[in-house]
Amino acid sequence: MAIRLGDTAPDFTAPTTQGEINFHEWLGDGWGVLFSHPKDFTPVCTTELGYVAKIKPEFEKRNVKVIGLSVDPVDSHEQWEGDIEETQGTAVNFPMIGDPDRTVSDLYDMIHPNADDTLTVRSVFVIGPDKKVKLTLTYPASTGRNFDEILRVIDSLQLTAYKKVATPANWRDGDDVIIVPALSDEEAKELFPDGWDEQKPYLRVTKQPS
Ligand code: BEZ
């Protein structure tokens, strides 16, 4: 069954390029991004993995671990990593799961047989410290993902988790934010002593908390 927002991210133990990993243990009490790519030694995937390696410090700053997956085995990932470093200029610095028997792919519904019955689609799962799924995203094989957008969503998710604000359309870090509707005005006064712009009772705009 498809994994939905708020579900507990299924746990698994799998071989990776950094040794066997138990997913929940590996996540610890931080955030995580699990993402699949269709196949090793393919062009779009090569650019994606190189880019994720390049911006790994941005994930780390946010207390987020990243892990990749495809249905290729670990030794194939390891051979391909040389090409990624050579062409993208950054060595892959995060684990990649080898899933030839599709255990994890099936657990996370990453194979969409009407698109392709042998390859994983480009799935992304953002998982919170409570192990709940906070974001799911599915792209086709031909479209490389925008990993800066994934960082943007993580910033928004963390603002909601820690500061009780939501983010409006096209929000960028530093823009004004919205006080979550679940917070009463009385509660909001304590958290936002500088106040807010009440455009409607349900639309309370305030400066982004630091
Ligand atoms: C790619 O990464 O370029 C790719 C992978 C599988 C199918 C099509 C494209």
mmCIF file of C-alpha atoms and ligand atoms in Angstrom:
data_model
loop_
_atom_site.group_PDB
_atom_site.id
_atom_site.type_symbol
_atom_site.label_atom_id
_atom_site.label_comp_id
_atom_site.label_asym_id
_atom_site.label_seq_id
_atom_site.Cartn_x
_atom_site.Cartn_y
_atom_site.Cartn_z
ATOM 1 C CA MET A 1 0.000 0.000 0.000
ATOM 2 C CA ALA A 2 1.188 3.501 -0.692
ATOM 3 C CA ILE A 3 2.848 5.328 2.162
ATOM 4 C CA ARG A 4 0.971 8.424 3.242
ATOM 5 C CA LEU A 5 1.915 11.527 5.183
ATOM 6 C CA GLY A 6 1.843 10.838 8.907
ATOM 7 C CA ASP A 7 2.526 7.106 8.508
ATOM 8 C CA THR A 8 5.463 5.624 10.369
ATOM 9 C CA ALA A 9 8.284 5.142 7.854
ATOM 10 C CA PRO A 10 8.670 1.364 7.459
ATOM 11 C CA ASP A 11 11.816 0.047 9.093
ATOM 12 C CA PHE A 12 14.224 -2.302 7.291
ATOM 13 C CA THR A 13 17.743 -3.636 7.371
ATOM 14 C CA ALA A 14 19.579 -3.461 4.047
ATOM 15 C CA PRO A 15 23.049 -3.583 2.517
ATOM 16 C CA THR A 16 24.460 -0.204 1.524
ATOM 17 C CA THR A 17 27.690 1.253 0.181
ATOM 18 C CA GLN A 18 28.527 2.092 3.814
ATOM 19 C CA GLY A 19 27.750 -1.378 5.218
ATOM 20 C CA GLU A 20 24.524 -2.903 6.469
ATOM 21 C CA ILE A 21 22.110 -0.334 7.864
ATOM 22 C CA ASN A 22 19.060 -0.674 10.056
ATOM 23 C CA PHE A 23 17.053 2.289 8.886
ATOM 24 C CA HIS A 24 15.480 3.463 12.146
ATOM 25 C CA GLU A 25 18.717 3.012 14.092
ATOM 26 C CA TRP A 26 20.638 4.845 11.395
ATOM 27 C CA LEU A 27 18.158 7.747 11.492
ATOM 28 C CA GLY A 28 18.617 8.068 15.251
ATOM 29 C CA ASP A 29 16.703 11.060 16.567
ATOM 30 C CA GLY A 30 17.313 13.287 13.562
ATOM 31 C CA TRP A 31 15.560 13.868 10.248
ATOM 32 C CA GLY A 32 16.078 11.731 7.138
ATOM 33 C CA VAL A 33 15.635 11.742 3.366
ATOM 34 C CA LEU A 34 15.247 8.389 1.618
ATOM 35 C CA PHE A 35 15.258 8.710 -2.157
ATOM 36 C CA SER A 36 15.261 6.203 -5.000
ATOM 37 C CA HIS A 37 16.669 6.518 -8.489
ATOM 38 C CA PRO A 38 15.780 4.212 -11.390
ATOM 39 C CA LYS A 39 19.105 2.704 -12.350
ATOM 40 C CA ASP A 40 22.872 2.960 -11.955
ATOM 41 C CA PHE A 41 25.005 4.162 -14.888
ATOM 42 C CA THR A 42 22.226 6.380 -16.258
ATOM 43 C CA PRO A 43 22.624 10.062 -17.075
ATOM 44 C CA VAL A 44 19.950 11.867 -15.053
ATOM 45 C CA CYS A 45 20.670 9.749 -11.966
ATOM 46 C CA THR A 46 24.379 10.542 -12.276
ATOM 47 C CA THR A 47 23.646 14.280 -12.086
ATOM 48 C CA GLU A 48 21.213 13.842 -9.186
ATOM 49 C CA LEU A 49 23.587 11.859 -6.992
ATOM 50 C CA GLY A 50 26.443 14.248 -7.731
ATOM 51 C CA TYR A 51 24.268 17.201 -6.744
ATOM 52 C CA VAL A 52 23.078 15.578 -3.503
ATOM 53 C CA ALA A 53 26.725 14.861 -2.608
ATOM 54 C CA LYS A 54 27.581 18.515 -3.295
ATOM 55 C CA ILE A 55 24.856 19.895 -1.028
ATOM 56 C CA LYS A 56 25.209 17.294 1.740
ATOM 57 C CA PRO A 57 26.504 19.999 4.152
ATOM 58 C CA GLU A 58 23.148 21.770 3.688
ATOM 59 C CA PHE A 59 21.338 18.611 4.842
ATOM 60 C CA GLU A 60 23.747 18.203 7.760
ATOM 61 C CA LYS A 61 23.155 21.810 8.869
ATOM 62 C CA ARG A 62 19.495 20.877 9.227
ATOM 63 C CA ASN A 63 20.238 17.623 11.121
ATOM 64 C CA VAL A 64 19.087 15.569 8.103
ATOM 65 C CA LYS A 65 20.720 12.331 6.914
ATOM 66 C CA VAL A 66 20.379 11.318 3.260
ATOM 67 C CA ILE A 67 20.267 7.806 1.833
ATOM 68 C CA GLY A 68 19.789 6.689 -1.781
ATOM 69 C CA LEU A 69 18.448 3.464 -3.279
ATOM 70 C CA SER A 70 18.036 1.616 -6.519
ATOM 71 C CA VAL A 71 17.323 -1.987 -7.473
ATOM 72 C CA ASP A 72 20.965 -2.390 -8.475
ATOM 73 C CA PRO A 73 23.298 -4.197 -6.057
ATOM 74 C CA VAL A 74 25.839 -2.455 -3.841
ATOM 75 C CA ASP A 75 28.823 -3.491 -5.972
ATOM 76 C CA SER A 76 27.223 -1.783 -8.970
ATOM 77 C CA HIS A 77 26.688 1.405 -6.907
ATOM 78 C CA GLU A 78 30.340 1.275 -5.882
ATOM 79 C CA GLN A 79 31.566 1.004 -9.475
ATOM 80 C CA TRP A 80 29.248 3.797 -10.611
ATOM 81 C CA GLU A 81 30.434 6.134 -7.836
ATOM 82 C CA GLY A 82 33.733 6.562 -9.710
ATOM 83 C CA ASP A 83 31.856 7.924 -12.739
ATOM 84 C CA ILE A 84 29.799 10.251 -10.526
ATOM 85 C CA GLU A 85 32.911 11.731 -8.936
ATOM 86 C CA GLU A 86 34.633 12.052 -12.323
ATOM 87 C CA THR A 87 31.736 13.755 -14.118
ATOM 88 C CA GLN A 88 30.049 15.709 -11.284
ATOM 89 C CA GLY A 89 33.170 16.720 -9.384
ATOM 90 C CA THR A 90 32.027 15.402 -5.988
ATOM 91 C CA ALA A 91 32.474 11.961 -4.470
ATOM 92 C CA VAL A 92 29.268 10.314 -3.242
ATOM 93 C CA ASN A 93 29.384 10.878 0.514
ATOM 94 C CA PHE A 94 26.161 9.227 1.686
ATOM 95 C CA PRO A 95 25.040 5.570 1.709
ATOM 96 C CA MET A 96 23.264 4.005 -1.242
ATOM 97 C CA ILE A 97 21.073 0.970 -0.615
ATOM 98 C CA GLY A 98 21.446 -1.996 -2.953
ATOM 99 C CA ASP A 99 17.992 -3.505 -3.406
ATOM 100 C CA PRO A 100 18.140 -6.179 -6.136
ATOM 101 C CA ASP A 101 15.493 -8.285 -4.390
ATOM 102 C CA ARG A 102 13.255 -5.166 -4.113
ATOM 103 C CA THR A 103 12.600 -5.558 -0.397
ATOM 104 C CA VAL A 104 12.830 -1.842 0.357
ATOM 105 C CA SER A 105 11.405 -0.764 -3.016
ATOM 106 C CA ASP A 106 8.279 -2.833 -2.363
ATOM 107 C CA LEU A 107 8.028 -1.658 1.244
ATOM 108 C CA TYR A 108 8.017 1.963 0.035
ATOM 109 C CA ASP A 109 6.019 1.339 -3.170
ATOM 110 C CA MET A 110 8.877 2.698 -5.292
ATOM 111 C CA ILE A 111 8.137 0.512 -8.323
ATOM 112 C CA HIS A 112 5.182 1.734 -10.364
ATOM 113 C CA PRO A 113 4.582 -1.114 -12.813
ATOM 114 C CA ASN A 114 2.506 0.940 -15.238
ATOM 115 C CA ALA A 115 5.478 3.261 -15.665
ATOM 116 C CA ASP A 116 8.147 0.528 -15.584
ATOM 117 C CA ASP A 117 7.882 -2.836 -13.871
ATOM 118 C CA THR A 118 11.605 -3.306 -13.282
ATOM 119 C CA LEU A 119 12.952 0.080 -12.178
ATOM 120 C CA THR A 120 12.262 2.280 -9.172
ATOM 121 C CA VAL A 121 10.704 5.659 -9.880
ATOM 122 C CA ARG A 122 12.268 8.826 -8.437
ATOM 123 C CA SER A 123 10.686 8.721 -4.977
ATOM 124 C CA VAL A 124 11.534 10.994 -2.067
ATOM 125 C CA PHE A 125 10.475 10.490 1.544
ATOM 126 C CA VAL A 126 11.281 13.065 4.210
ATOM 127 C CA ILE A 127 11.099 11.515 7.657
ATOM 128 C CA GLY A 128 10.925 13.407 10.940
ATOM 129 C CA PRO A 129 12.627 12.598 14.260
ATOM 130 C CA ASP A 130 9.387 10.851 15.290
ATOM 131 C CA LYS A 131 9.929 8.473 12.287
ATOM 132 C CA LYS A 132 6.751 9.790 10.658
ATOM 133 C CA VAL A 133 6.657 10.554 6.949
ATOM 134 C CA LYS A 134 6.501 14.338 6.434
ATOM 135 C CA LEU A 135 6.741 14.528 2.644
ATOM 136 C CA THR A 136 6.423 12.157 -0.288
ATOM 137 C CA LEU A 137 7.279 13.039 -3.842
ATOM 138 C CA THR A 138 7.354 11.002 -7.068
ATOM 139 C CA TYR A 139 9.074 12.056 -10.277
ATOM 140 C CA PRO A 140 9.378 10.148 -13.555
ATOM 141 C CA ALA A 141 12.670 8.670 -14.705
ATOM 142 C CA SER A 142 13.209 11.386 -17.303
ATOM 143 C CA THR A 143 13.033 14.353 -14.910
ATOM 144 C CA GLY A 144 15.813 15.068 -12.452
ATOM 145 C CA ARG A 145 14.575 16.336 -9.110
ATOM 146 C CA ASN A 146 15.135 19.793 -7.656
ATOM 147 C CA PHE A 147 16.983 19.030 -4.419
ATOM 148 C CA ASP A 148 17.039 22.709 -3.473
ATOM 149 C CA GLU A 149 13.243 22.430 -3.295
ATOM 150 C CA ILE A 150 13.609 19.489 -0.928
ATOM 151 C CA LEU A 151 15.808 21.632 1.329
ATOM 152 C CA ARG A 152 13.189 24.391 1.124
ATOM 153 C CA VAL A 153 10.463 21.966 2.231
ATOM 154 C CA ILE A 154 12.642 20.722 5.093
ATOM 155 C CA ASP A 155 13.111 24.342 6.237
ATOM 156 C CA SER A 156 9.348 24.772 6.173
ATOM 157 C CA LEU A 157 8.717 21.479 8.009
ATOM 158 C CA GLN A 158 11.230 22.401 10.694
ATOM 159 C CA LEU A 159 9.731 25.872 11.140
ATOM 160 C CA THR A 160 6.348 24.240 11.682
ATOM 161 C CA ALA A 161 7.763 21.627 14.071
ATOM 162 C CA TYR A 162 9.827 24.017 16.165
ATOM 163 C CA LYS A 163 8.246 27.476 15.738
ATOM 164 C CA LYS A 164 4.529 26.818 15.052
ATOM 165 C CA VAL A 165 4.488 28.622 11.741
ATOM 166 C CA ALA A 166 3.481 27.531 8.252
ATOM 167 C CA THR A 167 4.922 28.910 5.019
ATOM 168 C CA PRO A 168 2.970 30.566 2.187
ATOM 169 C CA ALA A 169 3.115 29.904 -1.552
ATOM 170 C CA ASN A 170 6.611 30.178 -3.000
ATOM 171 C CA TRP A 171 8.072 30.999 0.425
ATOM 172 C CA ARG A 172 11.838 31.326 0.596
ATOM 173 C CA ASP A 173 13.986 31.350 3.716
ATOM 174 C CA GLY A 174 13.689 34.812 5.326
ATOM 175 C CA ASP A 175 10.244 35.643 3.914
ATOM 176 C CA ASP A 176 7.272 36.276 6.183
ATOM 177 C CA VAL A 177 5.436 33.218 7.508
ATOM 178 C CA ILE A 178 1.969 32.312 8.726
ATOM 179 C CA ILE A 179 1.008 31.496 12.312
ATOM 180 C CA VAL A 180 -0.506 28.010 12.296
ATOM 181 C CA PRO A 181 -4.300 28.094 12.638
ATOM 182 C CA ALA A 182 -4.141 25.599 15.537
ATOM 183 C CA LEU A 183 -2.615 28.336 17.719
ATOM 184 C CA SER A 184 -5.117 30.631 19.464
ATOM 185 C CA ASP A 185 -4.448 34.392 19.560
ATOM 186 C CA GLU A 186 -3.624 34.051 23.272
ATOM 187 C CA GLU A 187 -1.035 31.348 22.575
ATOM 188 C CA ALA A 188 0.297 33.298 19.586
ATOM 189 C CA LYS A 189 0.871 36.405 21.763
ATOM 190 C CA GLU A 190 3.327 34.423 23.869
ATOM 191 C CA LEU A 191 5.221 32.998 20.916
ATOM 192 C CA PHE A 192 5.127 36.132 18.752
ATOM 193 C CA PRO A 193 5.437 39.079 21.161
ATOM 194 C CA ASP A 194 6.154 41.467 18.249
ATOM 195 C CA GLY A 195 2.693 40.659 16.909
ATOM 196 C CA TRP A 196 1.413 39.864 13.462
ATOM 197 C CA ASP A 197 -0.548 41.291 10.559
ATOM 198 C CA GLU A 198 -4.050 39.847 10.808
ATOM 199 C CA GLN A 199 -5.293 39.899 7.204
ATOM 200 C CA LYS A 200 -8.143 37.557 8.190
ATOM 201 C CA PRO A 201 -8.680 35.801 11.527
ATOM 202 C CA TYR A 202 -7.266 32.668 9.868
ATOM 203 C CA LEU A 203 -4.467 34.499 8.001
ATOM 204 C CA ARG A 204 -1.977 35.878 10.515
ATOM 205 C CA VAL A 205 1.308 36.894 8.908
ATOM 206 C CA THR A 206 4.474 37.430 10.924
ATOM 207 C CA LYS A 207 8.231 37.749 10.498
ATOM 208 C CA GLN A 208 10.081 34.438 10.159
ATOM 209 C CA PRO A 209 11.300 33.435 13.625
ATOM 210 C CA SER A 210 15.016 32.796 13.847
HETATM 211 C C1 BEZ B 1 18.401 8.491 -16.261
HETATM 212 O O1 BEZ B 1 18.813 8.569 -15.129
HETATM 213 O O2 BEZ B 1 18.836 9.215 -17.156
HETATM 214 C C2 BEZ B 1 17.313 7.515 -16.623
HETATM 215 C C3 BEZ B 1 17.148 6.358 -15.875
HETATM 216 C C4 BEZ B 1 16.175 5.436 -16.227
HETATM 217 C C5 BEZ B 1 15.364 5.691 -17.304
HETATM 218 C C6 BEZ B 1 15.522 6.872 -18.041
HETATM 219 C C7 BEZ B 1 16.490 7.788 -17.670
#
